[in-house]
Coordinates of C-alpha atoms in Angstrom, one line a residue:
M1 CA 33.1 -17.8 18.0
H2 CA 30.3 -20.1 19.0
T3 CA 30.8 -23.8 18.7
K4 CA 28.0 -26.2 18.1
E5 CA 28.4 -27.5 21.7
T6 CA 28.2 -23.9 23.1
D7 CA 25.0 -23.2 21.1
E8 CA 23.4 -26.3 22.3
R9 CA 24.2 -25.4 25.9
H10 CA 22.2 -22.2 25.5
R11 CA 19.1 -24.0 24.2
L12 CA 16.1 -25.6 26.0
T13 CA 15.5 -29.1 27.3
A14 CA 12.0 -30.5 27.5
L15 CA 11.8 -29.5 31.2
T16 CA 13.2 -26.0 30.9
G17 CA 11.1 -25.5 27.7
T18 CA 8.0 -26.4 29.6
V19 CA 8.8 -23.9 32.2
G20 CA 10.4 -21.1 30.1
L21 CA 7.6 -21.2 27.5
G22 CA 4.7 -22.4 29.6
L23 CA 4.5 -20.1 32.6
D24 CA 1.7 -18.1 31.0
A25 CA -0.5 -21.3 30.6
L26 CA 0.4 -22.6 34.1
A27 CA -0.4 -19.3 35.7
S28 CA -3.9 -19.3 34.2
V29 CA -4.8 -21.9 36.9
A30 CA -5.0 -18.9 39.2
Y31 CA -7.5 -16.9 37.2
G32 CA -9.1 -19.2 34.5
P33 CA -11.6 -21.1 36.7
E34 CA -12.3 -17.9 38.6
A35 CA -13.1 -16.1 35.4
I36 CA -15.7 -18.8 34.6
V37 CA -17.3 -18.6 38.1
L38 CA -17.5 -14.8 38.1
V39 CA -19.9 -15.0 35.1
L40 CA -21.9 -18.1 36.2
A41 CA -22.4 -16.7 39.7
A42 CA -24.8 -14.2 38.3
A43 CA -27.4 -17.1 38.0
G44 CA -26.8 -18.2 41.6
A45 CA -26.5 -21.9 42.5
A46 CA -27.9 -23.0 39.2
G47 CA -25.2 -21.1 37.3
L48 CA -22.4 -22.3 39.5
G49 CA -23.5 -25.9 38.7
A50 CA -22.2 -25.3 35.2
T51 CA -18.7 -24.5 36.4
L52 CA -17.4 -28.1 35.9
P53 CA -19.0 -28.7 32.5
V54 CA -17.7 -25.4 31.1
T55 CA -14.2 -26.1 32.5
G56 CA -14.4 -29.6 31.0
V57 CA -15.1 -28.2 27.5
I58 CA -12.1 -25.8 27.9
V59 CA -9.9 -28.7 29.0
L60 CA -11.1 -30.7 26.0
L61 CA -10.2 -27.7 23.8
L62 CA -6.8 -27.6 25.5
L63 CA -6.1 -31.3 24.7
V64 CA -7.1 -30.8 21.1
L65 CA -4.8 -27.8 20.8
V66 CA -1.9 -29.7 22.4
A67 CA -2.4 -32.6 20.0
C68 CA -2.6 -30.1 17.1
Y69 CA 0.5 -28.2 18.1
R70 CA 2.5 -31.3 18.5
Q71 CA 1.7 -32.0 14.9
V72 CA 2.7 -28.4 14.0
I73 CA 6.0 -28.9 15.8
A74 CA 6.7 -32.1 13.8
A75 CA 5.7 -30.6 10.5
Y76 CA 7.4 -27.2 11.0
P77 CA 10.4 -27.6 13.3
D78 CA 11.8 -24.3 12.1
G79 CA 9.4 -22.4 14.4
G80 CA 7.0 -19.7 13.7
G81 CA 3.9 -21.7 14.6
A82 CA 0.7 -20.3 13.2
Y83 CA 2.6 -17.8 11.1
S84 CA 4.7 -20.5 9.3
V85 CA 1.7 -22.9 8.9
A86 CA -0.7 -20.2 7.6
S87 CA 1.8 -18.6 5.3
R88 CA 2.8 -21.9 3.6
N89 CA -0.7 -23.3 3.3
L90 CA -3.2 -20.4 3.3
G91 CA -1.2 -17.6 1.7
T92 CA 0.8 -14.7 2.8
R93 CA -2.1 -12.6 3.9
A94 CA -3.4 -15.3 6.3
G95 CA 0.1 -15.8 7.6
L96 CA 0.5 -12.1 8.4
I97 CA -2.9 -12.0 10.1
A98 CA -1.8 -15.0 12.3
A99 CA 1.5 -13.4 13.1
A100 CA -0.1 -10.1 14.0
S101 CA -2.6 -11.8 16.3
L102 CA 0.2 -13.6 18.1
V103 CA 2.3 -10.4 18.5
V104 CA -0.7 -8.6 20.0
D105 CA -1.4 -11.5 22.4
Y106 CA 2.2 -11.8 23.4
V107 CA 2.4 -8.1 24.3
L108 CA -0.9 -8.3 26.2
N109 CA 0.2 -11.4 28.0
V110 CA 3.3 -9.5 29.4
A111 CA 1.2 -6.6 30.6
V112 CA -1.6 -8.7 32.1
S113 CA 0.8 -11.1 33.8
V114 CA 2.8 -8.4 35.4
A115 CA -0.3 -6.4 36.4
A116 CA -1.9 -9.5 37.9
G117 CA 1.2 -10.4 39.9
V118 CA 1.4 -6.9 41.3
A119 CA -2.4 -6.9 42.0
A120 CA -1.9 -10.1 44.0
L121 CA 0.9 -8.4 45.9
T122 CA -1.0 -5.2 46.6
S123 CA -3.9 -7.3 47.8
A124 CA -1.7 -8.9 50.4
F125 CA 0.0 -5.5 51.3
P126 CA -2.5 -2.7 50.7
A127 CA 0.1 -0.1 51.6
L128 CA 1.8 -0.7 48.2
L129 CA -1.3 0.1 46.2
P130 CA -0.2 3.7 45.4
W131 CA 2.9 2.3 43.8
T132 CA 1.2 -0.1 41.5
V133 CA 2.6 1.4 38.2
E134 CA 6.1 1.6 39.7
L135 CA 6.0 -2.0 40.9
C136 CA 4.7 -3.2 37.5
L137 CA 7.5 -1.4 35.6
G138 CA 10.1 -2.7 38.2
A139 CA 8.9 -6.3 37.7
L140 CA 9.0 -5.8 33.9
V141 CA 12.6 -4.5 34.0
L142 CA 13.6 -7.5 36.2
I143 CA 12.1 -10.1 33.8
T144 CA 13.5 -8.2 30.8
C145 CA 17.0 -8.2 32.3
V146 CA 16.8 -11.9 33.0
N147 CA 15.7 -12.7 29.4
L148 CA 18.6 -10.6 28.0
R149 CA 20.8 -13.2 29.6
G150 CA 19.1 -15.9 27.4
V151 CA 15.9 -18.0 27.4
V152 CA 17.8 -20.9 29.1
T153 CA 18.9 -18.6 32.0
S154 CA 15.3 -17.4 32.5
A155 CA 13.9 -21.0 32.3
R156 CA 16.5 -22.3 34.9
L157 CA 15.8 -19.5 37.3
F158 CA 12.0 -20.0 37.0
V159 CA 12.0 -23.8 37.4
L160 CA 11.8 -23.6 41.2
P161 CA 8.9 -21.1 41.4
A162 CA 7.0 -23.1 38.8
A163 CA 7.6 -26.4 40.6
I164 CA 6.5 -24.9 43.9
F165 CA 3.3 -23.5 42.4
V166 CA 2.4 -26.7 40.7
L167 CA 3.1 -28.8 43.8
A168 CA 1.2 -26.3 46.0
V169 CA -1.9 -26.2 43.9
G170 CA -1.7 -29.9 43.4
T171 CA -1.6 -30.4 47.2
V172 CA -4.6 -28.1 47.6
V173 CA -6.6 -30.2 45.1
V174 CA -5.6 -33.6 46.6
V175 CA -6.1 -32.6 50.2
G176 CA -9.4 -30.8 49.4
L177 CA -10.8 -33.8 47.5
I178 CA -9.8 -36.1 50.4
R179 CA -11.5 -33.8 52.9
G180 CA -14.6 -33.5 50.8
V181 CA -15.8 -30.4 52.8
P182 CA -14.0 -27.2 53.7
L183 CA -11.9 -27.3 56.8
N184 CA -13.7 -24.1 57.9
P185 CA -16.9 -22.6 56.5
L186 CA -16.0 -20.4 53.6
P187 CA -17.2 -16.7 53.5
A188 CA -20.6 -16.1 52.0
S189 CA -20.7 -14.7 48.5
D190 CA -21.5 -11.0 48.3
Q191 CA -22.1 -11.0 44.5
P192 CA -25.8 -10.4 43.7
V193 CA -27.8 -12.8 41.6
T194 CA -28.8 -10.8 38.4
V195 CA -29.9 -13.6 36.1
G196 CA -33.0 -15.7 36.7
S197 CA -31.8 -18.8 34.8
V198 CA -28.8 -20.3 33.1
G199 CA -29.0 -19.4 29.4
V200 CA -26.9 -20.1 26.4
L201 CA -25.5 -16.6 26.4
L202 CA -24.4 -16.9 30.0
V203 CA -22.6 -20.2 29.4
L204 CA -21.0 -18.8 26.3
A205 CA -19.8 -15.7 28.2
A206 CA -18.3 -18.0 30.9
F207 CA -16.6 -20.1 28.2
A208 CA -15.2 -17.0 26.7
N209 CA -13.8 -15.8 30.0
G210 CA -12.3 -19.3 30.7
C211 CA -10.6 -19.4 27.4
S212 CA -8.0 -17.0 28.8
A213 CA -6.5 -20.2 30.4
L214 CA -5.5 -21.3 26.9
T215 CA -3.2 -18.5 26.0
G216 CA 0.5 -19.5 25.8
V217 CA -0.3 -23.1 24.5
E218 CA 1.2 -22.1 21.1
A219 CA 4.4 -20.6 22.5
I220 CA 6.4 -23.9 22.4
A221 CA 5.6 -24.4 18.7
N222 CA 6.6 -20.8 17.9
A223 CA 10.0 -21.3 19.6
T224 CA 10.9 -24.8 18.5
P225 CA 14.4 -23.6 17.2
S226 CA 15.2 -22.7 20.9
F227 CA 15.3 -26.3 21.9
R228 CA 18.3 -28.7 21.9
S229 CA 18.6 -31.4 19.3
P230 CA 16.5 -33.3 18.5
R231 CA 14.5 -30.1 18.6
S232 CA 11.2 -31.4 17.3
A233 CA 11.1 -34.4 19.8
R234 CA 12.0 -32.2 22.8
A235 CA 9.5 -29.5 21.9
R236 CA 6.8 -32.2 21.4
R237 CA 7.5 -33.6 24.9
A238 CA 7.4 -30.1 26.4
E239 CA 4.0 -29.4 24.7
A240 CA 2.6 -32.7 26.0
G241 CA 3.9 -32.1 29.5
L242 CA 2.5 -28.6 29.6
G243 CA -0.9 -29.8 28.4
A244 CA -1.0 -32.6 31.0
V245 CA -0.1 -30.5 33.9
L246 CA -2.4 -27.6 32.9
G247 CA -5.4 -29.9 32.2
L248 CA -5.1 -31.7 35.5
L249 CA -4.8 -28.5 37.5
L250 CA -7.8 -26.8 35.8
I251 CA -10.0 -29.9 36.3
G252 CA -8.8 -30.3 39.9
V253 CA -9.5 -26.7 40.8
A254 CA -12.9 -26.8 39.1
V255 CA -13.9 -30.0 40.9
L256 CA -12.8 -28.5 44.2
I257 CA -14.8 -25.3 43.6
D258 CA -17.8 -27.4 42.9
R259 CA -17.2 -29.6 45.9
F260 CA -16.7 -26.7 48.3
D261 CA -19.5 -24.6 46.7
A262 CA -17.0 -21.8 46.6
R263 CA -18.5 -18.5 45.4
P264 CA -17.0 -15.0 44.6
V265 CA -16.1 -12.9 47.5
E266 CA -15.0 -9.2 47.2
G267 CA -11.3 -8.9 47.8
R268 CA -10.6 -12.7 47.7
T269 CA -9.6 -14.9 44.8
L270 CA -11.3 -18.3 44.4
L271 CA -7.9 -20.0 44.6
S272 CA -7.4 -18.4 48.0
L273 CA -10.8 -19.5 49.1
I274 CA -10.4 -23.2 48.2
T275 CA -6.9 -23.1 49.6
E276 CA -8.3 -21.9 52.9
G277 CA -10.9 -24.6 52.7
A278 CA -8.3 -27.4 52.1
L279 CA -5.3 -26.2 54.2
G280 CA -6.7 -23.6 56.6
T281 CA -4.9 -20.3 57.0
G282 CA -1.6 -21.6 58.2
P283 CA 1.8 -21.8 56.5
G284 CA 0.4 -23.9 53.6
Y285 CA -2.0 -21.1 52.8
V286 CA 0.8 -18.5 52.8
V287 CA 3.0 -20.7 50.5
V288 CA 0.2 -21.1 47.9
Q289 CA -0.5 -17.4 47.9
L290 CA 3.1 -16.4 47.6
A291 CA 3.7 -19.0 44.9
T292 CA 0.7 -17.6 43.0
V293 CA 2.0 -14.0 43.2
V294 CA 5.4 -15.0 42.0
L295 CA 4.2 -17.2 39.1
L296 CA 1.7 -14.6 37.9
A297 CA 4.4 -12.0 37.7
L298 CA 6.8 -14.5 35.9
A299 CA 4.1 -15.7 33.5
A300 CA 5.3 -12.9 31.2
N301 CA 8.3 -15.0 30.5
T302 CA 6.3 -17.0 27.9
S303 CA 6.1 -14.0 25.7
F304 CA 9.8 -13.3 26.0
G305 CA 10.5 -16.8 24.8
G306 CA 8.0 -16.8 22.0
L307 CA 7.8 -13.3 20.4
P308 CA 11.5 -12.7 19.8
V309 CA 11.7 -16.0 17.8
L310 CA 8.5 -15.2 15.9
A311 CA 9.9 -11.7 15.2
A312 CA 13.1 -13.3 13.9
R313 CA 11.1 -15.5 11.5
L314 CA 9.2 -12.4 10.2
S315 CA 12.5 -10.6 9.9
A316 CA 14.0 -13.5 7.9
D317 CA 11.0 -13.2 5.5
G318 CA 11.4 -9.4 5.2
Y319 CA 8.3 -8.4 7.1
L320 CA 10.1 -6.8 10.1
P321 CA 13.4 -4.9 10.2
H322 CA 16.4 -7.3 9.9
L323 CA 17.6 -6.1 13.3
F324 CA 15.1 -8.5 14.8
G325 CA 16.9 -11.5 13.3
L326 CA 20.2 -10.6 14.9
R327 CA 21.3 -12.9 17.8
A328 CA 23.7 -11.8 20.5
D329 CA 25.6 -14.0 23.0
R330 CA 23.5 -16.9 24.5
L331 CA 21.4 -16.9 21.3
V332 CA 19.3 -13.9 22.5
H333 CA 17.3 -11.9 20.0
R334 CA 17.8 -8.7 22.0
Y335 CA 15.9 -6.3 19.8
G336 CA 12.8 -8.6 20.0
V337 CA 13.1 -8.7 23.8
L338 CA 13.6 -4.9 24.2
V339 CA 10.7 -4.0 21.8
L340 CA 8.4 -6.4 23.6
A341 CA 9.3 -4.8 26.9
A342 CA 8.8 -1.3 25.6
L343 CA 5.4 -2.1 24.2
A344 CA 4.3 -3.9 27.4
A345 CA 5.6 -0.9 29.4
G346 CA 3.4 1.4 27.3
L347 CA 0.3 -0.7 28.0
L348 CA 1.0 -0.7 31.7
L349 CA 1.4 3.0 31.8
F350 CA -1.8 3.4 29.7
S351 CA -3.8 1.1 31.9
G352 CA -2.3 2.3 35.2
G353 CA -1.4 -1.3 35.9
K354 CA -5.1 -2.2 36.3
V355 CA -5.9 -5.8 35.3
D356 CA -9.5 -5.1 34.6
V357 CA -8.6 -2.6 31.9
L358 CA -6.3 -5.1 30.1
V359 CA -8.2 -8.4 30.5
P360 CA -11.1 -7.7 28.1
M361 CA -8.6 -7.5 25.2
F362 CA -6.8 -10.6 26.3
A363 CA -7.1 -14.0 24.5
V364 CA -9.0 -12.4 21.5
G365 CA -6.0 -12.3 19.2
V366 CA -4.6 -15.7 20.1
F367 CA -7.7 -17.6 18.9
I368 CA -7.4 -16.0 15.4
G369 CA -3.9 -17.5 15.3
F370 CA -5.2 -20.8 16.6
F371 CA -7.9 -21.1 13.9
L372 CA -5.6 -20.1 11.0
C373 CA -3.0 -22.6 12.2
Q374 CA -5.4 -25.5 12.4
L375 CA -6.9 -24.7 9.0
G376 CA -3.4 -24.5 7.5
M377 CA -2.5 -27.9 9.0
V378 CA -5.6 -29.5 7.4
R379 CA -4.4 -28.3 4.0
H380 CA -0.8 -29.3 4.8
W381 CA -1.9 -33.0 5.4
R382 CA -4.0 -33.0 2.3
R383 CA -1.1 -31.8 0.3
V384 CA 1.7 -34.1 1.6
R385 CA -0.5 -37.2 2.1
C386 CA 2.0 -38.9 4.3
A387 CA 1.3 -42.0 6.4
R388 CA -1.9 -41.7 8.5
W389 CA -2.5 -38.3 7.0
R390 CA -6.3 -38.7 7.2
S391 CA -6.3 -39.2 11.0
K392 CA -3.8 -36.3 11.4
A393 CA -6.0 -34.1 9.3
A394 CA -9.1 -35.1 11.3
V395 CA -7.3 -34.0 14.5
N396 CA -6.6 -30.6 13.0
G397 CA -10.1 -30.5 11.5
L398 CA -11.5 -30.8 15.0
G399 CA -9.2 -28.0 16.0
V400 CA -10.6 -25.9 13.2
V401 CA -14.2 -26.3 14.4
L402 CA -13.4 -25.7 18.0
T403 CA -11.0 -22.8 17.6
A404 CA -13.3 -21.1 15.1
T405 CA -16.2 -21.4 17.5
A406 CA -14.1 -20.1 20.4
A407 CA -12.7 -17.2 18.3
I408 CA -16.3 -16.1 17.4
V409 CA -17.6 -16.5 21.0
V410 CA -14.6 -14.7 22.6
T411 CA -14.7 -11.8 20.1
V412 CA -18.5 -11.3 20.2
T413 CA -18.8 -11.5 24.0
K414 CA -15.8 -9.2 24.6
F415 CA -16.2 -6.8 21.7
T416 CA -17.7 -3.9 23.6
H417 CA -15.3 -4.4 26.5
G418 CA -12.2 -3.7 24.5
A419 CA -12.0 -6.5 21.9
W420 CA -12.9 -4.0 19.2
L421 CA -9.4 -2.5 19.6
I422 CA -7.8 -5.8 18.9
V423 CA -10.0 -6.3 15.8
L424 CA -8.5 -3.0 14.5
V425 CA -4.9 -3.5 15.6
V426 CA -4.4 -7.0 14.1
P427 CA -5.1 -6.0 10.5
A428 CA -3.2 -2.7 11.0
L429 CA -0.1 -4.7 12.1
A430 CA -0.5 -7.0 9.1
V431 CA -0.5 -3.9 6.8
L432 CA 2.6 -2.7 8.6
F433 CA 4.3 -6.0 7.9
T434 CA 3.5 -5.7 4.2
R435 CA 4.8 -2.1 4.1
V436 CA 8.1 -3.3 5.5
R437 CA 8.3 -6.1 3.0
A438 CA 7.5 -3.7 0.1
A439 CA 10.2 -1.3 1.3
Y440 CA 12.8 -4.2 1.4
D441 CA 11.6 -5.3 -2.1
R442 CA 12.0 -1.7 -3.4
I443 CA 15.5 -1.4 -1.9
G444 CA 16.5 -4.8 -3.3
T445 CA 15.3 -3.8 -6.8
Q446 CA 17.3 -0.6 -6.6
L447 CA 20.4 -2.6 -5.5
G448 CA 19.9 -5.2 -8.2
V449 CA 19.7 -8.0 -5.7
G450 CA 19.4 -11.4 -7.4
G451 CA 20.9 -10.1 -10.7
L452 CA 24.2 -9.1 -12.2
P453 CA 25.0 -5.4 -11.9
D454 CA 27.2 -3.5 -14.3
R455 CA 30.9 -4.5 -14.2
P456 CA 33.0 -2.4 -11.9
R457 CA 34.9 0.5 -13.6
E458 CA 37.1 3.2 -12.5
R459 CA 35.3 6.5 -11.9
E460 CA 36.5 10.0 -11.8
T461 CA 36.4 10.7 -8.1
V462 CA 36.9 14.0 -6.3
V463 CA 37.6 14.0 -2.5
V464 CA 36.6 17.2 -0.7
V465 CA 38.3 17.7 2.7
P466 CA 36.9 20.4 5.0
V467 CA 39.8 21.9 7.1
V468 CA 39.7 24.3 10.0
A469 CA 43.4 25.0 10.4
I470 CA 46.8 23.6 9.3
T471 CA 47.3 20.9 11.9
R472 CA 48.3 17.3 12.2
L473 CA 44.6 16.4 11.7
A474 CA 44.7 18.2 8.4
S475 CA 47.8 16.3 7.4
E476 CA 46.2 13.0 8.3
L477 CA 43.0 13.9 6.3
L478 CA 44.9 14.9 3.2
S479 CA 47.2 11.9 3.4
T480 CA 44.2 9.6 3.5
A481 CA 42.3 11.5 0.8
L482 CA 45.2 11.3 -1.7
G483 CA 44.7 7.5 -1.8
M484 CA 41.0 7.7 -2.2
G485 CA 40.4 9.6 -5.4
H486 CA 41.8 11.2 -8.6
K487 CA 41.6 14.7 -7.3
V488 CA 41.7 16.1 -3.7
I489 CA 40.4 19.6 -2.8
A490 CA 40.7 21.2 0.6
V491 CA 37.9 23.5 1.6
H492 CA 37.9 26.1 4.4
V493 CA 34.8 28.0 5.4
S494 CA 35.2 31.4 7.0
F495 CA 32.9 34.0 8.4
P496 CA 32.7 37.7 7.3
D497 CA 34.8 38.9 10.3
E498 CA 37.5 36.3 9.6
R499 CA 38.7 37.4 6.2
A500 CA 42.1 38.3 7.5
E501 CA 42.5 35.0 9.2
A502 CA 41.4 33.2 6.0
A503 CA 44.0 35.1 3.9
A504 CA 46.7 34.3 6.4
M505 CA 45.7 30.6 6.3
Q506 CA 45.9 30.6 2.5
E507 CA 49.4 32.2 2.6
R508 CA 50.6 29.5 5.1
W509 CA 48.9 26.8 2.9
L510 CA 51.1 27.9 0.0
Q511 CA 54.2 27.7 2.2
W512 CA 53.2 24.2 3.4
R513 CA 52.7 23.1 -0.2
P514 CA 50.6 19.9 0.4
E515 CA 50.1 19.5 -3.3
V516 CA 46.4 20.0 -2.7
P517 CA 44.5 23.2 -3.7
L518 CA 42.7 25.1 -1.0
V519 CA 39.3 26.6 -1.8
L520 CA 38.0 29.4 0.5
L521 CA 34.3 29.7 1.1
E522 CA 32.5 32.5 3.0
S523 CA 29.4 31.9 5.1
R524 CA 27.4 35.1 5.7
Q525 CA 25.0 33.2 8.0
R526 CA 27.9 31.8 10.1
E527 CA 27.0 28.2 9.1
L528 CA 29.3 25.5 7.9
G529 CA 27.0 23.0 6.3
P530 CA 25.1 25.0 3.6
P531 CA 28.2 26.6 1.9
L532 CA 29.9 23.2 1.9
A533 CA 26.8 21.6 0.4
R534 CA 26.5 24.2 -2.3
Y535 CA 30.1 23.7 -3.3
V536 CA 29.9 19.9 -3.4
R537 CA 26.8 20.1 -5.6
S538 CA 28.7 22.4 -8.0
L539 CA 31.3 19.7 -8.7
S540 CA 30.9 17.8 -12.0
A541 CA 32.8 14.6 -11.0
E542 CA 31.0 11.3 -11.3
R543 CA 31.7 10.6 -7.6
V544 CA 32.3 13.1 -4.8
I545 CA 33.6 11.9 -1.5
V546 CA 33.7 14.3 1.5
L547 CA 36.2 13.3 4.2
V548 CA 35.3 14.9 7.6
G549 CA 37.9 14.7 10.3
E550 CA 37.6 14.6 14.1
V551 CA 40.0 14.0 16.9
Q552 CA 39.5 11.5 19.7
P553 CA 41.2 12.6 23.0
A554 CA 42.5 9.7 25.2
R555 CA 40.7 10.9 28.3
L556 CA 36.9 10.6 28.5
W557 CA 36.5 14.1 30.1
E558 CA 38.5 15.7 27.4
R559 CA 36.1 14.4 24.8
M560 CA 33.5 16.7 26.3
L561 CA 35.6 19.6 25.1
K562 CA 34.9 18.9 21.4
N563 CA 32.6 21.3 19.6
R564 CA 30.9 18.6 17.5
R565 CA 31.4 20.7 14.4
G566 CA 32.4 17.6 12.3
T567 CA 29.2 15.8 13.3
V568 CA 27.0 18.7 12.3
V569 CA 28.8 19.1 8.9
A570 CA 28.6 15.4 8.1
R571 CA 24.9 15.2 9.0
H572 CA 24.0 18.2 6.8
L573 CA 26.0 17.0 3.8
S574 CA 24.4 13.5 4.1
R575 CA 21.0 15.1 3.9
A576 CA 21.6 17.9 1.4
T577 CA 23.9 16.2 -1.2
S578 CA 24.5 12.8 -2.9
A579 CA 28.1 12.8 -1.9
V580 CA 29.6 9.9 0.0
V581 CA 30.4 11.3 3.5
C582 CA 33.2 9.6 5.4
R583 CA 34.5 10.4 8.8
L584 CA 38.1 9.9 9.9
R585 CA 38.8 9.7 13.6
M586 CA 42.3 10.5 14.7
P587 CA 43.0 9.2 18.3
L588 CA 45.2 11.4 20.5
A589 CA 47.7 9.8 22.9
T590 CA 48.8 11.1 26.3
G591 CA 52.6 10.6 25.9
Q592 CA 55.3 13.2 26.5
R593 CA 55.9 13.6 22.7
D594 CA 52.2 14.5 22.1
R595 CA 52.2 17.0 25.0
A596 CA 55.3 18.6 23.6
V597 CA 53.8 18.9 20.2
A598 CA 50.6 20.3 21.7
R599 CA 52.6 23.0 23.5
E600 CA 54.5 23.9 20.3
R601 CA 51.5 23.8 17.9
P602 CA 48.0 23.5 19.4
L603 CA 45.4 21.4 17.6
A604 CA 42.1 22.8 16.5
L605 CA 39.2 20.5 17.5
T606 CA 37.0 20.0 14.4
S607 CA 34.4 17.9 15.9

């Protein structure tokens, strides 16, 4: 049994929460600024001059989102993030759309992070390129196994790689800014200039690409229940810490790209180029590259911390199977972890582990959740009207405008590159959630949940016991059945060529005199289930119970000798009749007495 102290030990602190739920956002430093430059480089030097302003707008949006989600954490400490906020303030439909968008983004984040990490590895070691899919699945299995040990375990294990990455990139930025110019001339860009001038569409496309750096910002708000008490305060500190570190690194890298005039080069990342310019190609360069590879692969951990908690919230509200709400040791929502891993594995197999196939769909769904969350918070403050509610509503109102703009820009610019699929999947998921809830409501109505059912009364009950032979198992079955119902009937099914054996068994039954009638059924098709089902349906009792027996040998290898007949019979009766099918398992020991009995009177295995 878990004590309160044990539960708290398996929850997150502000530091481990920042790492365990913020790796996705931190890893975006490796590809966010580069995604901006790749678009702007099409306009040459004029386009690259917009790198810093576009990054500045994205960092501004990041700061607004951090401020907004700190308010979400304080107002809704039970977790769920955008789902909880939208459901309670905008209605069920908006809440389910927000939840669906986050689920899609979490799954894509796992696939993209693992694929990006493996891509960085295969870039350093080209001989591994043919094993891309296998490496992706191996990394996914490793991260999944770690998360099955608990979110705290994963966070503690990943603190060191995250710290090395942040320190390494921070060192590159500081040293590079102090130098002012690259240590060695950087390679010339091989990307052709295809745009004559810097237009609005080009800037918007660069902004849309750079918004991939903002995925994962909401994960802490979604997983607030995973933090130690006081949960809200610790989660707010983690959110602030994540925003500060990410914002400084994004601006620092963008400034250094501008200062070094770094441009896209085939086969090289921009982070590797500015690292070479700041530190050269020595040990420092190797450390930064290895830290980037590791962190990109581990960035998937954000989803493993956020989605299972979100799934548990949906499960509690009846929109997902209740299995997702179950928690194992170390407070792990195992079903959420395993389903997330399975979906991500499917995406990796579908894409062949190629980042360029997955990235166009990335970050589209999350901005839908961002927008609905901020709009819901504006209505929340207008409803509660607490102290300083106007200023809080203004912050979220700014978030509404910015996230709505970002959602439109990202969806439009990436629509033909794969975003159309997300536009279809998100509402389809929301419909699936409603179907699950409708099924639970229907089942609850049939069970009379919330009302008072008819008072219990004694029912005429017939217990049917299929028997193969007169054995100890038959004796155990009948002894149990006599205490279960008003009437007990033993049934034996024989085949056409076994009539003599059936008659002999009936004669022995009368000699045994178990005070239970034996009914003989004949199966012309040599099947057990159908004749038993027909007989059960012919009974007129209010309740019919079928007690199916099976033996359980003590040795594992001996269990392979069973014919599984009982399993087949029980499955057929469950499908073909309305009877209550019960299975009684009789364990067999290995002592001298049992061996002596076995030699004297062998048992017939019924299952």
